[in-house]
């Protein structure tokens, strides 16, 4: 979560994701960082969790915490992970850094019953104004890089993500928007004012089967 | 660097524990059995800091420190075992034993069969990795340990660690499977077969009855040379030898040993002959060939086999290892993930090939230390909760 906090430049309650994740469920955290979220879930919600992380230092931090963790580049295929073998797959603050976010999200929906995606909103008004007035690629606390060295290669807005979900028959069950130092479900014009968001999604057919 | 200092190999006679013979996986029985082992560090009061180190094909019980009698040759994993090292002997009680079928103190084909008064040679039954582990289980009992904090090993040692977790889940809190596999590829079996063929084709081999006579030196040294090729990688050979000539500047246009790599292999083969028994090579490589956890524990399914695991699992592979490639470790990892087991996996980027598990000590240390510490802590929490 600290990564999320740092990336979004605001305080984020660990409880948001933790609230969405049911007690005792099976969780795969793609790009789990230093394992803070998994550590919380394992110790407080009896979750059977596993993280995937490529960064060596973050990986070591997970091992130190006793978090099960696999060193792997999530840009690579997850084809060896079985269909619907997890209750939740988490893609936290990594979508925008993936070579093919579409493939990873769809693959995650195959592996997990639910997927939780969090990402910075490129539609935020400051970013819009930034580009409009400076004529240069916007930089912010969430996006502090130059255009040439940024790891964020697939930036998107909340609207873009909604379109994506629509196109691929993905149901969004919950939204959570970040706005300045606060967050919440309800926010006026989130695509303008949310600096980032969390979405709980599943395949529409899966959802309908259960409903 | 801190070492465990001078150590002595100890010997356990299973018959002293009332175990006069054991039944092997093949159904054959064997006994009496002697086990050669060494220990480093101190067992704590709760007996919760014991780690079993399993050696690879040509290893022995001497994993760390120095023996008085053979000068100052350190144990085979001295870089990893000792105060402040990966297996920190200030914290942990480390045990290493020579495997069943071995030739460095534990009963094997070169041991005297008390029924005949002669070395077993080929009358020694064919053994498996599971049989080796069974003998280690008795050693554990003898040492008064109920559960290992960890069973760790590289290559064939990793197979033993995996077998431990499957065979005796209640006795293993965590297992470290390093540069290893759940089963050999046909390619690796092929290399073992060539090694065995080299030995049995040596005229001195005499159906294994060479004890007290000329030993099948050439065959065994060729087997070791083949082995060494598989332990290196293309890059490591290029770096280490290139196409350099050993002692001259020009080709001699004959079949003498000219290239540096040739000379290296010769040297390794020669050194091996001085300390290793050819029959043990046959038995131990065969044990590796037979090892197949999917077949044994999962009716062919690796996923099903991994259901049985209750230990924390730690798997390490090395990018340039083509003998036990990372993909084979990844298969194990995937099967463990499918069962939602506690699994940690890291693929160390290294150019050393299979030998990397003995050479990439620095990277291994940072991983192993953290894994052992968290395992130790989690185990204590578990015990606290259970109490």
XYZ file of C-alpha atoms in Angstrom:
598
model
C 0.000 0.000 0.000
C 2.905 2.307 0.624
C 3.686 2.120 -3.071
C 0.159 3.134 -3.749
C 0.455 5.961 -1.274
C 3.710 7.133 -2.739
C 2.492 6.832 -6.289
C -0.715 8.668 -5.624
C 0.838 11.103 -3.216
C -1.938 10.684 -0.726
C -2.870 8.625 2.271
C -4.621 5.433 1.362
C -6.384 3.262 3.835
C -5.155 -0.286 3.743
C -8.707 -1.187 4.558
C -9.993 -0.402 1.050
C -8.625 -3.514 -0.562
C -8.751 -5.466 2.652
C -12.468 -4.661 2.944
C -13.145 -5.961 -0.520
C -11.276 -9.202 0.087
C -13.227 -11.880 1.903
C -11.855 -13.630 4.967
C -9.864 -16.795 4.204
C -9.797 -16.278 0.459
C -6.994 -17.067 -1.959
C -5.140 -14.029 -3.220
C -2.528 -13.546 -5.936
C -0.838 -10.148 -5.742
C 0.842 -9.279 -9.039
C 3.622 -6.794 -8.429
C 3.265 -7.176 -4.688
C 6.111 -4.810 -3.836
C 7.373 -5.245 -0.304
C 4.388 -7.403 0.583
C 2.598 -4.973 2.924
C -0.883 -5.772 1.672
C -0.327 -9.521 1.649
C 1.212 -9.398 5.085
C -1.895 -7.614 6.351
C -4.256 -10.026 4.613
C -2.412 -13.138 5.777
C -2.229 -12.022 9.384
C -5.605 -10.334 9.756
C -7.867 -12.078 7.291
C -6.401 -15.583 7.205
C -5.853 -15.205 3.498
C -3.788 -17.747 1.585
C -1.767 -15.361 -0.432
C 1.162 -15.297 -2.779
C 2.998 -12.390 -4.313
C 4.769 -11.962 -7.611
C 7.590 -9.435 -7.703
C 10.527 -8.789 -10.007
C 12.399 -6.138 -8.033
C 15.125 -7.786 -5.950
C 14.948 -5.503 -2.956
C 11.176 -5.733 -2.703
C 11.421 -9.479 -3.131
C 13.884 -9.755 -0.242
C 11.581 -7.642 1.916
C 8.785 -10.151 1.272
C 11.034 -13.098 2.153
C 12.002 -11.315 5.353
C 8.331 -10.927 6.263
C 7.714 -14.594 5.534
C 5.377 -13.790 2.646
C 5.230 -16.469 -0.068
C 6.628 -14.749 -3.139
C 7.630 -15.693 -6.657
C 10.231 -13.747 -8.595
C 8.742 -13.233 -12.000
C 8.173 -10.617 -14.658
C 4.428 -10.230 -14.896
C 4.810 -9.083 -18.471
C 5.424 -12.750 -19.153
C 2.453 -14.998 -19.579
C 0.735 -16.477 -16.549
C -0.525 -19.362 -18.646
C 0.718 -21.947 -16.162
C -1.587 -20.670 -13.468
C -4.862 -22.563 -13.557
C -8.281 -21.097 -14.432
C -10.182 -19.648 -11.484
C -7.583 -20.893 -9.031
C -7.639 -17.676 -6.995
C -10.489 -15.718 -5.447
C -8.748 -12.398 -6.037
C -5.954 -11.227 -8.280
C -4.507 -7.844 -7.391
C -2.895 -5.556 -9.948
C -1.858 -2.623 -7.856
C -0.290 0.410 -9.527
C 1.329 -1.696 -12.215
C -1.168 -1.680 -15.088
C 0.307 1.466 -16.581
C 3.788 -0.097 -16.566
C 2.878 -3.256 -18.455
C 3.720 -3.988 -22.042
C 0.239 -5.368 -22.658
C -2.133 -4.375 -19.853
C -5.092 -5.780 -21.780
C -3.588 -9.263 -21.857
C -2.651 -9.203 -18.197
C -6.059 -8.009 -17.062
C -7.820 -10.649 -19.151
C -5.404 -13.313 -17.945
C -6.030 -12.224 -14.358
C -9.765 -12.541 -14.908
C -9.169 -16.080 -16.106
C -7.098 -16.947 -13.021
C -9.162 -15.121 -10.415
C -12.876 -14.842 -9.732
C -12.332 -11.167 -8.984
C -9.584 -8.789 -9.970
C -8.726 -5.592 -8.138
C -7.038 -3.005 -10.315
C -5.636 0.259 -9.067
C -4.160 2.916 -11.316
C -3.434 6.640 -11.515
C -6.021 8.602 -13.488
C -4.484 10.406 -16.459
C -7.744 12.285 -16.854
C -7.209 14.253 -13.653
C -7.808 17.977 -14.249
C -4.277 18.974 -13.233
C -2.780 16.658 -15.799
C -5.178 17.962 -18.438
C -4.264 21.555 -17.592
C -0.626 20.700 -17.431
C -0.603 19.414 -20.989
C -2.888 22.180 -22.202
C -0.783 25.021 -20.860
C 2.760 23.703 -20.861
C 2.466 21.748 -24.086
C 4.691 19.103 -22.535
C 4.052 15.647 -21.114
C 2.502 16.223 -17.716
C 4.458 15.486 -14.587
C 2.995 15.109 -11.130
C 3.670 13.391 -7.847
C 2.088 10.281 -9.326
C 3.951 10.679 -12.612
C 7.314 12.182 -11.769
C 9.237 10.913 -14.795
C 10.397 12.379 -18.086
C 8.674 11.092 -21.209
C 11.783 9.148 -22.191
C 12.522 7.336 -18.944
C 9.100 6.722 -17.531
C 8.139 3.164 -16.639
C 4.541 4.264 -17.234
C 4.037 3.340 -20.845
C 0.289 2.773 -20.915
C -1.353 5.632 -19.108
C -5.106 5.700 -19.053
C -8.068 7.583 -17.658
C -10.971 6.246 -15.654
C -13.096 6.616 -18.771
C -10.609 4.611 -20.816
C -10.780 1.856 -18.251
C -14.567 1.912 -18.297
C -14.525 1.597 -22.078
C -12.094 -1.283 -21.796
C -14.373 -3.069 -19.335
C -17.329 -2.516 -21.602
C -15.545 -3.832 -24.641
C -14.346 -7.006 -22.913
C -17.566 -7.703 -21.036
C -16.071 -6.992 -17.672
C -18.298 -6.036 -14.761
C -17.104 -3.383 -12.340
C -18.574 -4.219 -8.947
C -16.992 -1.442 -6.929
C -15.148 1.794 -7.515
C -13.058 3.674 -5.048
C -11.717 7.068 -6.044
C -8.865 9.064 -4.596
C -9.215 12.753 -4.351
C -6.515 14.819 -2.745
C -5.968 13.307 0.667
C -9.317 11.636 0.819
C -10.981 8.788 -0.942
C -14.462 7.465 -1.350
C -17.024 5.739 -3.453
C -18.828 8.910 -4.393
C -17.062 11.630 -6.185
C -18.378 14.180 -8.577
C -16.896 13.761 -12.063
C -14.274 11.232 -11.001
C -12.553 11.338 -14.371
C -11.800 14.987 -13.726
C -11.114 14.987 -10.031
C -9.849 11.577 -8.986
C -6.080 11.296 -9.076
C -6.378 7.539 -8.998
C -8.825 4.755 -8.381
C -9.433 1.191 -7.403
C -11.840 -1.095 -9.236
C -13.163 -4.506 -8.286
C -13.946 -6.355 -11.503
C -14.942 -9.772 -12.758
C -15.925 -11.367 -16.021
C -19.538 -10.620 -16.769
C -20.351 -14.247 -17.521
C -18.791 -15.372 -14.248
C -20.768 -12.779 -12.388
C -24.015 -13.742 -14.046
C -23.415 -17.413 -13.334
C -23.161 -16.636 -9.666
C -26.120 -14.248 -9.707
C 36.056 -15.122 7.055
C 34.618 -16.945 10.053
C 34.587 -20.703 9.876
C 33.278 -23.414 12.110
C 36.896 -24.472 12.699
C 38.152 -28.005 13.075
C 35.432 -30.620 12.855
C 35.333 -34.370 13.043
C 33.152 -36.805 11.162
C 31.014 -38.921 13.485
C 29.530 -42.325 12.816
C 26.124 -43.642 13.772
C 25.441 -47.361 13.677
C 21.715 -47.782 13.120
C 21.950 -51.140 14.890
C 22.783 -49.214 18.075
C 19.281 -47.744 17.779
C 17.852 -51.235 17.377
C 17.500 -50.814 13.614
C 19.309 -53.832 12.200
C 18.084 -53.491 8.673
C 15.865 -51.214 6.646
C 13.517 -51.976 3.792
C 14.283 -50.105 0.620
C 11.817 -48.776 -1.946
C 12.757 -51.685 -4.213
C 11.579 -54.070 -1.506
C 15.126 -55.257 -0.789
C 16.417 -55.149 2.767
C 19.809 -53.943 3.871
C 21.701 -53.775 7.139
C 23.654 -53.129 9.209
C 23.989 -49.488 8.242
C 26.567 -46.941 9.318
C 25.924 -43.234 8.759
C 28.766 -40.727 8.570
C 27.737 -37.240 9.665
C 28.994 -33.932 10.954
C 27.294 -31.227 13.008
C 28.026 -27.534 13.396
C 26.561 -25.103 15.905
C 24.426 -25.988 18.912
C 20.964 -27.466 19.186
C 18.778 -25.087 21.198
C 16.625 -26.104 24.137
C 13.402 -26.307 22.167
C 15.205 -28.274 19.426
C 13.795 -25.892 16.883
C 16.962 -24.673 15.189
C 18.136 -27.830 13.430
C 18.889 -27.749 9.719
C 19.744 -30.759 7.607
C 22.047 -30.086 4.667
C 21.870 -32.677 1.883
C 24.829 -33.083 -0.427
C 24.970 -33.501 -4.187
C 26.269 -36.455 -6.220
C 29.925 -36.356 -5.218
C 29.615 -34.681 -1.821
C 30.060 -36.075 1.649
C 29.328 -35.405 5.307
C 32.087 -32.806 5.492
C 30.077 -29.703 4.601
C 31.899 -27.055 6.638
C 35.067 -26.417 8.619
C 38.316 -28.334 8.405
C 39.525 -31.801 9.175
C 42.764 -32.105 11.089
C 44.013 -35.133 9.228
C 43.588 -33.964 5.652
C 45.335 -30.677 5.997
C 43.133 -27.650 5.572
C 40.612 -28.646 2.934
C 37.349 -26.928 3.859
C 33.955 -28.657 3.699
C 32.122 -28.604 0.363
C 29.724 -25.800 1.368
C 32.050 -23.958 3.720
C 31.153 -20.651 2.054
C 27.536 -21.064 3.103
C 27.820 -22.701 6.532
C 29.411 -20.948 9.507
C 29.049 -18.001 11.849
C 27.229 -15.164 10.080
C 26.953 -17.139 6.838
C 23.792 -18.230 4.985
C 23.380 -21.143 7.402
C 24.485 -19.228 10.452
C 25.967 -21.632 12.990
C 25.602 -18.999 15.707
C 21.846 -19.422 15.329
C 21.315 -22.859 13.876
C 22.388 -26.421 14.485
C 23.511 -27.706 11.109
C 23.753 -31.415 10.279
C 25.146 -33.040 7.154
C 25.445 -36.756 6.459
C 26.909 -38.839 3.683
C 24.096 -40.525 1.717
C 23.234 -44.217 1.699
C 25.158 -45.809 -1.170
C 27.932 -43.269 -0.711
C 31.614 -43.977 -0.320
C 32.634 -41.488 2.321
C 31.639 -43.237 5.513
C 28.003 -44.232 5.035
C 27.234 -47.798 4.001
C 27.561 -48.229 0.258
C 28.828 -50.677 -2.346
C 32.423 -50.310 -1.145
C 31.476 -51.219 2.450
C 32.197 -54.668 3.811
C 29.187 -56.966 3.774
C 29.401 -58.636 7.203
C 27.797 -61.785 5.812
C 30.594 -62.365 3.317
C 33.449 -60.368 4.790
C 33.927 -58.782 1.359
C 32.839 -55.446 -0.121
C 29.225 -55.485 -1.334
C 30.112 -54.332 -4.839
C 27.135 -55.122 -7.090
C 25.447 -57.216 -4.406
C 24.551 -53.865 -2.837
C 20.856 -53.261 -3.585
C 19.817 -50.481 -5.939
C 18.812 -47.458 -3.866
C 16.612 -44.400 -4.352
C 16.573 -40.823 -3.125
C 13.753 -41.943 -0.813
C 16.038 -44.604 0.695
C 18.724 -42.000 1.358
C 16.131 -39.854 3.109
C 14.900 -42.779 5.196
C 18.426 -43.247 6.564
C 18.650 -39.513 7.331
C 15.365 -39.832 9.226
C 17.001 -42.300 11.621
C 19.895 -39.896 12.081
C 17.367 -37.182 12.965
C 15.821 -39.426 15.604
C 19.248 -40.291 16.961
C 20.053 -36.593 17.359
C 16.848 -36.075 19.341
C 15.261 -33.847 16.719
C 11.542 -34.106 15.987
C 11.319 -31.521 13.256
C 13.923 -29.817 11.091
C 13.632 -26.069 10.872
C 14.805 -26.684 7.335
C 16.082 -29.401 5.062
C 18.251 -27.845 2.374
C 20.263 -29.034 -0.561
C 21.447 -28.282 -4.065
C 21.212 -30.548 -7.111
C 20.785 -34.130 -5.813
C 20.656 -32.547 -2.357
C 17.616 -30.563 -3.509
C 15.946 -33.806 -4.545
C 16.469 -35.101 -1.011
C 15.033 -31.899 0.472
C 11.945 -32.261 -1.730
C 11.639 -35.951 -0.855
C 11.841 -35.091 2.843
C 8.947 -32.639 2.514
C 6.863 -35.277 0.750
C 7.840 -38.341 2.736
C 7.999 -36.889 6.235
C 5.918 -33.687 6.125
C 5.494 -33.696 9.899
C 9.265 -33.600 10.392
C 10.049 -30.695 8.060
C 9.084 -27.096 8.812
C 10.684 -25.795 5.636
C 12.522 -27.239 2.664
C 15.031 -25.560 0.363
C 15.266 -27.010 -3.105
C 18.214 -25.387 -4.861
C 19.242 -25.909 -8.508
C 17.212 -29.078 -8.511
C 14.175 -30.766 -9.987
C 11.259 -33.080 -9.288
C 12.588 -35.415 -11.939
C 15.489 -35.552 -14.355
C 14.996 -34.704 -17.988
C 15.831 -37.439 -20.503
C 18.856 -35.312 -21.375
C 20.177 -35.511 -17.808
C 19.426 -39.245 -17.638
C 21.387 -39.590 -20.872
C 24.451 -37.893 -19.372
C 24.233 -40.172 -16.328
C 23.946 -43.181 -18.616
C 27.060 -42.163 -20.550
C 28.940 -41.787 -17.259
C 27.853 -45.237 -16.115
C 28.756 -46.705 -19.490
C 32.238 -45.225 -19.255
C 32.688 -46.969 -15.896
C 31.333 -50.380 -16.823
C 33.306 -50.358 -20.081
C 36.564 -49.952 -18.200
C 38.332 -53.348 -18.258
C 39.294 -52.834 -14.621
C 35.669 -52.569 -13.548
C 35.303 -56.389 -13.479
C 31.588 -56.359 -12.752
C 32.235 -54.162 -9.766
C 34.651 -56.624 -8.126
C 37.687 -54.375 -8.332
C 38.225 -53.750 -4.640
C 41.797 -54.441 -3.613
C 42.797 -54.478 -7.280
C 43.331 -51.904 -10.009
C 40.321 -49.588 -10.032
C 38.358 -48.528 -13.149
C 40.209 -45.249 -13.143
C 39.701 -44.285 -16.768
C 35.988 -44.989 -16.755
C 35.373 -43.077 -13.558
C 37.439 -40.108 -14.664
C 35.564 -39.953 -17.985
C 32.265 -40.072 -16.080
C 33.449 -37.126 -13.992
C 34.589 -35.202 -17.068
C 31.143 -35.582 -18.603
C 29.634 -34.480 -15.314
C 31.790 -31.388 -15.218
C 30.733 -30.347 -18.701
C 27.121 -30.441 -17.550
C 27.911 -28.366 -14.449
C 29.341 -25.479 -16.451
C 27.680 -23.278 -19.029
C 28.730 -22.131 -22.461
C 29.419 -18.643 -21.107
C 31.322 -19.838 -18.061
C 33.519 -22.082 -20.221
C 34.154 -19.244 -22.628
C 35.125 -16.962 -19.745
C 37.181 -19.510 -17.900
C 39.050 -21.168 -20.752
C 38.197 -19.656 -24.111
C 40.204 -21.504 -26.729
C 43.413 -21.015 -24.787
C 46.093 -23.673 -25.004
C 47.366 -24.955 -21.704
C 51.146 -25.089 -22.001
C 52.063 -23.975 -25.467
C 51.485 -21.333 -28.079
C 50.962 -23.517 -31.134
C 48.964 -26.606 -31.987
C 50.927 -29.814 -31.758
C 48.762 -31.631 -34.305
C 48.337 -34.747 -32.218
C 45.831 -36.024 -29.628
C 47.560 -34.859 -26.497
C 45.835 -32.591 -23.995
C 46.262 -29.134 -25.467
C 43.330 -26.864 -24.768
C 42.934 -25.352 -21.323
C 39.410 -26.790 -21.078
C 40.761 -30.257 -21.894
C 43.403 -29.948 -19.234
C 40.793 -28.774 -16.712
C 38.561 -31.767 -17.384
C 41.511 -34.139 -17.114
C 42.498 -32.624 -13.824
C 38.960 -32.857 -12.446
C 38.659 -36.463 -13.602
C 41.972 -37.366 -12.000
C 41.198 -35.666 -8.699
C 37.858 -37.462 -8.545
C 39.370 -40.920 -9.010
C 41.467 -40.401 -5.899
C 38.466 -39.898 -3.643
C 35.412 -41.514 -5.164
C 34.221 -45.060 -5.672
C 33.132 -46.021 -9.174
C 30.328 -48.285 -7.944
C 28.901 -45.477 -5.821
C 28.791 -43.389 -8.997
C 26.648 -46.100 -10.610
C 24.249 -46.397 -7.661
C 23.844 -42.723 -6.944
C 23.295 -41.642 -10.551
C 20.720 -44.425 -10.884
C 18.956 -43.141 -7.756
C 18.766 -39.710 -9.395
C 17.393 -41.192 -12.639
C 14.621 -42.993 -10.738
C 13.586 -39.883 -8.815
C 10.175 -38.694 -10.007
C 7.921 -37.073 -7.424
C 4.951 -36.809 -9.774
C 5.015 -40.550 -10.413
C 5.678 -41.514 -6.811
C 3.400 -39.123 -4.958
C 0.869 -37.959 -7.534
C 0.157 -40.866 -9.890
C 1.870 -38.899 -12.608
C 0.484 -35.509 -11.648
C 2.905 -33.012 -10.153
C -0.009 -30.940 -8.913
C -1.442 -33.900 -7.065
C 1.961 -34.772 -5.630
C 2.433 -31.260 -4.246
C -0.852 -31.536 -2.334
C 1.090 -33.530 0.241
C 3.425 -30.644 1.039
C 2.900 -28.925 4.352
C 6.367 -27.366 4.745
C 7.261 -23.846 3.740
C 8.967 -24.296 0.375
C 11.928 -22.302 -0.880
C 13.082 -22.899 -4.442
C 16.108 -21.391 -6.120
C 17.243 -21.821 -9.690
C 20.033 -20.312 -11.751
C 19.479 -18.775 -15.150
C 22.321 -20.561 -16.979
C 21.802 -23.991 -15.375
C 20.982 -26.271 -18.283
C 21.368 -29.524 -16.335
C 18.521 -28.707 -13.946
C 17.084 -25.728 -15.807
C 14.961 -23.012 -14.164
C 11.959 -24.273 -16.154
C 12.006 -27.497 -14.124
C 11.991 -25.578 -10.871
C 9.232 -23.384 -12.274
C 7.142 -26.526 -12.871
C 7.442 -27.389 -9.201
C 6.593 -23.822 -8.275
C 3.490 -23.832 -10.480
C 2.318 -27.088 -8.912
C 2.825 -25.608 -5.451
C 0.971 -22.415 -6.409
C -1.901 -24.499 -7.765
C -2.191 -26.017 -4.289
C -1.873 -22.620 -2.568
C 1.210 -23.722 -0.666
C 3.659 -21.422 1.063
C 6.219 -21.154 -1.705
C 9.069 -18.757 -2.365
C 10.943 -18.885 -5.659
C 13.855 -16.918 -7.017
C 15.789 -17.434 -10.229
C 19.307 -16.082 -9.702
C 20.830 -14.507 -12.782
C 24.179 -16.244 -13.133
C 26.556 -17.356 -15.856
C 28.045 -20.240 -13.855
C 25.635 -22.951 -15.017
C 24.676 -25.693 -12.589
C 27.779 -25.021 -10.476
C 26.252 -21.648 -9.591
C 24.659 -23.089 -6.477
C 28.152 -23.487 -5.016
C 29.478 -20.214 -6.415
C 26.765 -17.563 -6.158
C 27.118 -17.504 -2.400
C 26.478 -13.815 -1.894
C 23.073 -13.811 -3.559
C 22.114 -17.117 -1.973
C 23.114 -15.833 1.437
C 20.790 -12.832 1.367
C 17.885 -15.065 0.349
C 18.614 -18.041 2.602
C 19.261 -15.930 5.696
C 15.960 -14.104 5.329
C 14.010 -17.255 4.586
C 15.469 -19.080 7.592
C 14.840 -16.155 9.900
C 11.228 -15.758 8.840
C 10.725 -19.544 9.046
C 12.182 -19.592 12.509
C 9.908 -16.742 13.568
C 6.783 -18.235 11.978
C 7.496 -21.598 13.569
C 7.738 -19.999 16.978
C 4.453 -18.187 16.389
C 2.832 -21.473 15.339
C 4.105 -23.182 18.474
C 2.899 -20.303 20.583
C -0.553 -20.491 19.032
C -0.685 -24.257 19.392
C 0.305 -24.074 23.063
